[in-house]
């Protein structure tokens, strides 16, 4: 008999899922001997209006290059690539974090590729949502509903204060059933190495979460958001009491960056290292094996400028304990470029404090075909302080692509689109949301300004 295979699954739900009937259960008495029984109902009633269901529609686009020899046979007018579109629908969850401005947080994988995002509120209202920005590497997306009134938001807790054993309540839209509440505890903190996302610092919980819970809320008994439910570990994607959520502090940092820049501006410390083993800890005069071991400090990095050295053990960030190198990596990447942080470091058996100003990641590339099909073949990134102007820099251009034929070149800086100024990738993405048929790119090339019109 084969054992069931444990797999990690994102929680967004295909709309075609089959739902089994749910057996009825007997109701519990409200009181015993005229005494009120303990209940989560008051907290749940306060929080549930802040959790929404999300339905998306879109098309998965696949592109296949046509060999030059094949095109030669049919003539130069034969298309250079074959494009196929496959419609899809999906379901997920979201959390209202700002009622006045209509901001909703969910997972990137819930809305990825969506052309239409529909939000259903707890009271049954349905609203169309706009994507403000998202980050694939941390699986966070920020939405906005423009016309909504009388929304309820959820307060964010300080997730760094969580402890294993704290009670947790998960709220979301599993299997498209509608809003569902489950409870459990915090099973573990700082989970990483699961290969779900690039930056992992998960809260693990045994509160039952299933497909469709993606982007839903994990709250404490005060009704405060402690995490965004993201993935589960279980046979065939089913719940076995091992679920993972992105911590609220991480969600807050990422959302603020998306609002300010249209994307996540990752912070870089400039160290390489690994997990702290018992042998390493003993060799470097440290009593426990919790911390991040540094085996190399990159020249010119923020870490070198602050005085960090190979052999140091980072044990805290801004006064909060660091358990693993993976946790350090996730925290640094989501704090944001330019942030000034305090690091607690063990050196020669003694603890020292260092103040570090994080640098900006320079390799945050975006494939242009994810922004607009007319830009396929190029890679973009935000300009940095070394560039002479704010805009979107062309990192690479495929010589065989359409944009190359129109004249787009590596190191060009896009400063405008269709007479609208462009200062960063977020503004470019927003300008391309309406999928214009003609792209008039204002380009800065060396000391010259020129226009490229792509049809």
Coordinates of C-alpha atoms in Angstrom, one line a residue:
X1 CA 0.0 0.0 0.0
X2 CA 1.5 3.3 -1.0
X3 CA 1.9 6.0 1.6
X4 CA 0.2 9.4 0.9
X5 CA 2.6 12.0 -0.5
X6 CA 3.0 15.2 1.5
X7 CA 3.1 18.2 -0.8
X8 CA 3.2 21.9 -0.2
X9 CA 0.3 23.7 -1.8
X10 CA -0.6 27.3 -2.3
X11 CA -4.2 27.9 -1.2
X12 CA -5.8 29.6 -4.2
X13 CA -8.7 27.5 -5.4
X14 CA -9.7 26.7 -9.0
X15 CA -13.4 27.4 -9.4
X16 CA -14.0 24.0 -10.9
X17 CA -13.3 22.2 -7.5
X18 CA -15.9 19.7 -6.4
X19 CA -17.4 20.3 -3.0
X20 CA -18.6 17.3 -0.9
X21 CA -21.8 17.7 1.2
X22 CA -21.2 18.7 4.8
X23 CA -22.9 16.7 7.6
X24 CA -25.1 18.6 10.1
X25 CA -23.9 18.8 13.7
X26 CA -25.8 19.3 16.9
X27 CA -25.7 22.8 18.4
X28 CA -24.0 23.3 21.8
X29 CA -26.0 24.8 24.7
X30 CA -25.3 28.5 25.2
X31 CA -25.1 28.1 29.0
X32 CA -24.7 25.5 31.7
X33 CA -26.5 26.1 35.0
X34 CA -27.3 29.6 33.7
X35 CA -23.6 30.5 33.3
X36 CA -22.4 31.8 30.0
X37 CA -19.9 29.4 28.2
X38 CA -16.6 30.8 26.9
X39 CA -16.9 31.7 23.2
X40 CA -14.9 33.3 20.4
X41 CA -18.1 34.6 18.9
X42 CA -17.8 38.3 20.1
X43 CA -14.3 38.5 18.6
X44 CA -15.3 36.7 15.4
X45 CA -18.3 39.0 14.9
X46 CA -16.0 42.0 15.1
X47 CA -13.4 40.7 12.7
X48 CA -15.3 38.7 10.0
X49 CA -16.6 41.9 8.1
X50 CA -12.9 42.7 7.4
X51 CA -12.3 39.4 5.6
X52 CA -13.4 39.2 1.9
X53 CA -13.8 36.6 -0.8
X54 CA -11.9 37.2 -4.0
X55 CA -12.9 35.8 -7.5
X56 CA -10.6 36.3 -10.4
X57 CA -10.7 35.8 -14.2
X58 CA -7.9 36.0 -16.6
X59 CA -5.9 34.3 -19.3
X60 CA -2.7 32.3 -19.1
X61 CA -0.6 33.3 -22.1
X62 CA 2.1 31.0 -23.5
X63 CA 4.5 32.1 -26.3
X64 CA 6.5 29.9 -28.6
X65 CA 9.2 31.2 -30.9
X66 CA 8.8 30.2 -34.6
X67 CA 12.1 28.9 -36.1
X68 CA 13.7 31.3 -38.6
X69 CA 13.8 28.5 -41.2
X70 CA 10.1 27.9 -40.9
X71 CA 9.4 31.6 -41.3
X72 CA 11.7 31.8 -44.3
X73 CA 9.6 29.1 -46.0
X74 CA 6.3 31.0 -45.4
X75 CA 7.7 34.5 -46.0
X76 CA 8.7 37.5 -43.8
X77 CA 5.1 38.4 -42.9
X78 CA 4.7 35.1 -41.0
X79 CA 4.6 35.9 -37.2
X80 CA 7.8 35.5 -35.3
X81 CA 6.0 33.7 -32.4
X82 CA 2.9 31.6 -31.7
X83 CA 0.7 33.0 -28.9
X84 CA -1.8 30.8 -27.0
X85 CA -4.3 32.0 -24.5
X86 CA -6.0 29.7 -21.9
X87 CA -8.8 31.3 -19.9
X88 CA -8.9 30.6 -16.1
X89 CA -11.0 31.4 -13.0
X90 CA -10.0 31.2 -9.4
X91 CA -11.1 31.9 -5.8
X92 CA -9.2 33.2 -2.8
X93 CA -9.5 35.5 0.2
X94 CA -8.4 38.9 1.3
X95 CA -8.2 41.2 4.3
X96 CA -9.3 44.9 4.5
X97 CA -6.4 46.8 6.1
X98 CA -7.6 50.4 5.4
X99 CA -11.3 51.0 5.3
X100 CA -11.2 54.7 4.4
X101 CA -8.9 54.1 1.3
X102 CA -10.3 50.7 0.4
X103 CA -7.0 48.8 0.6
X104 CA -7.1 45.0 0.7
X105 CA -4.2 42.6 1.2
X106 CA -4.1 39.2 -0.4
X107 CA -1.6 36.7 -1.9
X108 CA 0.2 37.4 -5.2
X109 CA -0.7 33.9 -6.4
X110 CA -4.4 34.6 -5.9
X111 CA -4.4 37.5 -8.4
X112 CA -1.5 36.5 -10.6
X113 CA -2.4 36.9 -14.3
X114 CA -6.0 38.2 -13.5
X115 CA -7.7 40.6 -15.9
X116 CA -10.7 41.0 -13.6
X117 CA -10.7 40.9 -9.8
X118 CA -14.1 40.8 -8.0
X119 CA -14.3 41.2 -4.2
X120 CA -17.3 40.0 -2.3
X121 CA -17.8 41.6 1.1
X122 CA -19.2 39.9 4.2
X123 CA -22.6 41.6 3.7
X124 CA -22.9 40.3 0.2
X125 CA -21.8 43.4 -1.8
X126 CA -19.7 42.7 -4.8
X127 CA -17.0 45.3 -5.9
X128 CA -14.5 45.4 -8.7
X129 CA -10.9 45.7 -7.3
X130 CA -7.9 47.4 -8.8
X131 CA -4.4 45.9 -8.4
X132 CA -2.1 48.5 -6.8
X133 CA 1.0 46.2 -6.9
X134 CA 2.2 42.8 -5.9
X135 CA 5.4 40.9 -5.1
X136 CA 5.9 37.4 -6.3
X137 CA 9.0 36.7 -4.2
X138 CA 7.1 37.2 -0.9
X139 CA 3.6 36.4 -2.3
X140 CA 1.9 39.6 -1.3
X141 CA -0.5 41.7 -3.3
X142 CA -2.3 45.0 -2.5
X143 CA -5.8 45.7 -4.0
X144 CA -8.0 48.8 -3.9
X145 CA -11.8 49.1 -4.1
X146 CA -12.8 52.7 -5.1
X147 CA -16.5 53.0 -4.5
X148 CA -16.9 51.1 -1.3
X149 CA -18.5 52.6 1.8
X150 CA -19.0 51.4 5.4
X151 CA -16.0 49.0 5.2
X152 CA -14.5 47.4 8.3
X153 CA -10.7 47.1 8.6
X154 CA -8.6 44.9 10.8
X155 CA -5.9 46.1 13.1
X156 CA -2.4 44.7 12.6
X157 CA -0.7 43.1 15.6
X158 CA 3.1 43.1 16.2
X159 CA 3.8 39.6 14.9
X160 CA 7.3 39.7 16.4
X161 CA 5.7 39.3 19.8
X162 CA 4.0 36.0 18.9
X163 CA 4.9 32.9 20.9
X164 CA 4.5 29.2 20.2
X165 CA 1.3 28.1 21.9
X166 CA -0.6 31.4 21.4
X167 CA -4.2 30.9 20.2
X168 CA -4.9 31.6 16.5
X169 CA -8.0 31.9 14.4
X170 CA -8.1 31.5 10.6
X171 CA -10.8 33.2 8.6
X172 CA -11.2 32.7 4.8
X173 CA -13.2 31.2 1.9
X174 CA -12.1 27.5 1.7
X175 CA -13.4 25.6 -1.4
X176 CA -15.6 28.5 -2.3
X177 CA -18.0 27.7 0.6
X178 CA -18.1 31.2 1.9
X179 CA -16.6 32.7 5.0
X180 CA -15.4 30.0 7.4
X181 CA -13.7 30.3 10.8
X182 CA -11.4 27.7 12.3
X183 CA -9.2 27.8 15.4
X184 CA -5.9 26.5 16.7
X185 CA -2.6 27.6 18.1
X186 CA 0.8 28.9 16.8
X187 CA 2.7 25.7 16.2
X188 CA 6.1 27.2 15.2
X189 CA 7.7 30.5 14.2
X190 CA 10.3 31.5 11.6
X191 CA 9.6 28.5 9.3
X192 CA 11.7 28.5 6.1
X193 CA 13.3 26.2 3.6
X194 CA 9.8 25.1 2.3
X195 CA 10.5 26.4 -1.3
X196 CA 7.1 28.0 -1.5
X197 CA 8.5 31.6 -1.8
X198 CA 11.9 33.2 -2.2
X199 CA 11.7 34.9 1.2
X200 CA 10.2 32.7 3.8
X201 CA 9.6 33.5 7.5
X202 CA 6.3 31.7 8.1
X203 CA 4.1 31.4 11.1
X204 CA 3.0 27.7 11.3
X205 CA -0.4 27.0 12.7
X206 CA -2.7 24.0 13.2
X207 CA -5.9 26.0 12.6
X208 CA -7.6 24.3 9.7
X209 CA -7.0 26.0 6.4
X210 CA -7.6 24.7 2.9
X211 CA -7.7 25.6 -0.7
X212 CA -9.3 29.0 -1.1
X213 CA -8.0 30.3 2.2
X214 CA -5.1 32.0 0.4
X215 CA -5.0 35.7 1.4
X216 CA -7.3 35.2 4.4
X217 CA -6.7 36.3 7.9
X218 CA -4.9 34.7 10.8
X219 CA -5.9 36.6 13.9
X220 CA -5.2 36.5 17.7
X221 CA -7.9 36.4 20.4
X222 CA -7.9 40.2 20.4
X223 CA -9.1 40.2 16.8
X224 CA -5.8 41.6 15.5
X225 CA -4.2 40.4 12.3
X226 CA -1.1 38.3 13.0
X227 CA -0.6 36.8 9.5
X228 CA -1.9 36.2 5.9
X229 CA -2.7 32.5 5.3
X230 CA -0.6 31.4 2.3
X231 CA 0.1 27.6 2.1
X232 CA -0.5 24.2 3.6
X233 CA 1.4 21.0 3.9
X234 CA -0.7 17.9 3.3
X235 CA -1.6 14.9 1.1
X236 CA -3.1 16.1 -2.2
X237 CA -3.3 19.7 -0.9
X238 CA -5.7 18.7 2.0
X239 CA -5.6 20.0 5.5
X240 CA -3.6 18.0 8.1
X241 CA -3.1 20.7 10.6
X242 CA 0.1 22.2 9.1
X243 CA -0.6 25.6 7.6
X244 CA 1.6 28.6 7.0
X245 CA 1.0 32.4 7.1
X246 CA 3.1 35.5 6.3
X247 CA 3.7 37.5 9.5
X248 CA 1.8 40.8 9.9
X249 CA 4.9 42.8 10.3
X250 CA 6.2 41.5 7.0
X251 CA 2.8 42.3 5.3
X252 CA 2.9 45.8 6.7
X253 CA 6.4 46.6 5.4
X254 CA 5.7 45.1 2.0
X255 CA 2.4 46.9 1.6
X256 CA 3.9 50.3 2.5
X257 CA 6.6 49.9 -0.1
X258 CA 4.1 48.9 -2.8
X259 CA 2.0 52.0 -2.0
X260 CA 5.1 54.3 -2.1
X261 CA 7.0 52.9 -5.0
X262 CA 4.5 50.6 -6.9
X263 CA 6.8 47.6 -6.0
X264 CA 8.9 46.2 -3.2
X265 CA 12.3 47.9 -2.9
X266 CA 14.3 45.2 -1.2
X267 CA 16.9 45.9 1.4
X268 CA 20.4 44.4 1.1
X269 CA 22.7 43.8 4.0
X270 CA 25.6 42.3 1.9
X271 CA 26.5 39.1 3.8
X272 CA 26.7 35.5 2.9
X273 CA 26.3 32.8 5.5
X274 CA 24.2 29.9 6.7
X275 CA 22.5 28.3 9.7
X276 CA 24.3 28.2 13.0
X277 CA 25.2 24.6 14.0
X278 CA 26.1 23.5 17.5
X279 CA 29.7 23.0 16.4
X280 CA 30.0 26.5 15.0
X281 CA 28.4 28.0 18.1
X282 CA 30.8 26.3 20.3
X283 CA 33.8 27.2 18.2
X284 CA 32.8 30.9 18.2
X285 CA 32.0 31.1 21.9
X286 CA 28.2 31.1 21.7
X287 CA 26.1 29.0 24.0
X288 CA 23.1 28.2 21.8
X289 CA 22.6 27.4 18.1
X290 CA 20.0 30.1 17.4
X291 CA 21.3 32.9 15.1
X292 CA 22.6 33.6 11.6
X293 CA 26.3 32.8 11.0
X294 CA 28.2 35.1 8.6
X295 CA 31.0 33.5 6.6
X296 CA 31.6 36.4 4.1
X297 CA 31.0 40.2 4.1
X298 CA 30.7 41.6 0.6
X299 CA 33.1 44.5 -0.3
X300 CA 31.4 47.9 -0.3
X301 CA 28.2 46.5 1.2
X302 CA 26.1 48.0 4.0
X303 CA 27.4 45.3 6.4
X304 CA 31.1 46.2 5.6
X305 CA 30.4 49.9 6.1
X306 CA 28.8 49.2 9.5
X307 CA 31.8 47.1 10.7
X308 CA 30.4 43.5 10.4
X309 CA 33.0 40.8 9.9
X310 CA 33.1 37.1 8.8
X311 CA 32.6 34.9 11.8
X312 CA 30.0 37.2 13.4
X313 CA 26.7 35.7 14.6
X314 CA 23.6 37.9 14.1
X315 CA 21.2 37.2 16.9
X316 CA 18.7 40.0 16.6
X317 CA 17.2 42.7 14.3
X318 CA 15.8 45.8 15.9
X319 CA 15.8 44.0 19.2
X320 CA 13.9 41.0 17.9
X321 CA 15.5 37.6 18.1
X322 CA 16.8 35.9 15.0
X323 CA 16.7 32.1 14.9
X324 CA 18.1 31.2 11.5
X325 CA 19.9 32.8 8.5
X326 CA 16.8 32.2 6.4
X327 CA 14.8 34.3 8.9
X328 CA 17.4 37.1 8.7
X329 CA 17.3 37.0 4.9
X330 CA 13.5 37.4 4.8
X331 CA 13.5 40.2 7.4
X332 CA 16.2 42.2 5.7
X333 CA 14.6 41.8 2.2
X334 CA 11.2 43.0 3.4
X335 CA 12.3 45.9 5.6
X336 CA 13.1 48.0 2.5
X337 CA 16.1 49.8 1.0
X338 CA 17.4 52.8 2.9
X339 CA 16.0 51.6 6.3
X340 CA 18.3 52.1 9.3
X341 CA 18.3 49.0 11.5
X342 CA 20.0 47.8 14.7
X343 CA 21.7 44.4 14.7
X344 CA 22.7 42.4 17.8
X345 CA 25.9 40.5 17.0
X346 CA 28.0 37.9 18.9
X347 CA 31.7 38.4 18.3
X348 CA 34.4 36.5 20.3
X349 CA 31.7 35.4 22.7
X350 CA 30.6 39.0 23.5
X351 CA 27.4 40.7 22.2
X352 CA 27.9 43.9 20.3
X353 CA 25.4 46.3 18.6
X354 CA 25.7 47.6 15.1
X355 CA 23.6 50.2 13.2
X356 CA 23.3 49.5 9.5
X357 CA 21.6 51.4 6.6
X358 CA 20.3 48.8 4.1
X359 CA 21.3 49.2 0.5
X360 CA 19.0 48.6 -2.5
X361 CA 18.9 45.4 -4.4
X362 CA 20.2 46.1 -7.9
X363 CA 19.0 42.8 -9.6
X364 CA 15.2 43.3 -9.2
X365 CA 14.4 42.6 -12.8
X366 CA 11.0 42.4 -14.4
X367 CA 10.2 40.6 -17.7
X368 CA 8.5 43.2 -19.8
X369 CA 6.1 40.7 -21.4
X370 CA 4.5 40.5 -17.9
X371 CA 3.6 44.1 -18.2
X372 CA 2.5 44.3 -21.9
X373 CA 2.8 41.8 -24.8
X374 CA 4.1 44.6 -27.0
X375 CA 7.2 44.9 -24.8
X376 CA 8.1 41.1 -24.9
X377 CA 11.8 40.4 -25.2
X378 CA 12.9 43.1 -22.8
X379 CA 13.8 43.2 -19.1
X380 CA 13.2 46.2 -16.9
X381 CA 14.3 47.5 -13.5
X382 CA 13.9 50.7 -11.5
X383 CA 16.7 53.2 -11.9
X384 CA 19.1 53.6 -9.0
X385 CA 21.0 56.5 -7.4
X386 CA 23.8 56.0 -9.9
X387 CA 21.5 56.9 -12.8
X388 CA 21.0 60.5 -13.8
X389 CA 17.2 60.4 -13.8
X390 CA 14.2 58.5 -12.3
X391 CA 12.5 56.1 -14.5
X392 CA 12.5 52.5 -15.7
X393 CA 15.9 51.2 -17.0
X394 CA 16.1 48.6 -19.8
X395 CA 18.4 45.9 -18.4
X396 CA 18.3 43.6 -21.4
X397 CA 16.8 43.3 -24.9
X398 CA 16.5 40.1 -27.0
X399 CA 17.9 41.0 -30.4
X400 CA 15.2 38.9 -32.2
X401 CA 12.3 40.6 -30.3
X402 CA 9.8 43.1 -31.7
X403 CA 11.0 45.9 -29.3
X404 CA 14.5 45.4 -30.6
X405 CA 13.3 46.0 -34.2
X406 CA 11.6 49.2 -33.0
X407 CA 14.9 50.4 -31.7
X408 CA 14.7 49.8 -27.9
X409 CA 18.3 49.3 -26.5
X410 CA 19.9 48.1 -23.3
X411 CA 20.5 51.0 -20.8
X412 CA 17.7 53.1 -22.3
X413 CA 15.7 54.7 -19.5
X414 CA 11.9 55.0 -20.0
X415 CA 10.8 58.3 -18.5
X416 CA 7.3 58.6 -20.1
X417 CA 4.5 56.6 -21.7
X418 CA 1.8 58.0 -23.9
X419 CA 2.6 61.5 -22.6
X420 CA 2.5 60.4 -18.9
X421 CA 5.7 60.7 -16.8
X422 CA 7.1 57.4 -15.6
X423 CA 9.3 57.4 -12.5
X424 CA 9.3 53.7 -11.5
X425 CA 8.0 50.2 -12.4
X426 CA 4.9 50.8 -10.4
X427 CA 3.9 53.8 -12.5
X428 CA 4.7 52.0 -15.7
X429 CA 2.6 49.0 -14.7
X430 CA -0.3 51.2 -13.8
X431 CA -0.1 53.0 -17.1
X432 CA -0.1 49.7 -19.0
X433 CA -3.1 48.3 -17.0
X434 CA -5.5 49.5 -19.8
X435 CA -3.5 47.5 -22.4
X436 CA -3.1 50.4 -24.9
X437 CA -2.7 49.4 -28.5
X438 CA 0.0 52.0 -29.2
X439 CA 3.0 52.5 -26.8
X440 CA 4.7 55.9 -27.2
X441 CA 7.8 55.5 -25.1
X442 CA 9.8 58.6 -24.1
X443 CA 13.4 57.4 -23.8
X444 CA 16.5 59.0 -22.3
X445 CA 19.5 57.5 -24.1
X446 CA 22.8 59.0 -22.9
X447 CA 22.3 62.8 -23.2
X448 CA 19.4 62.6 -25.7
X449 CA 15.6 62.3 -25.4
X450 CA 13.7 60.4 -28.1
X451 CA 10.4 58.7 -28.7
X452 CA 9.9 55.1 -29.8
X453 CA 6.3 54.2 -31.0
X454 CA 5.5 50.5 -30.7
X455 CA 2.3 49.4 -32.4

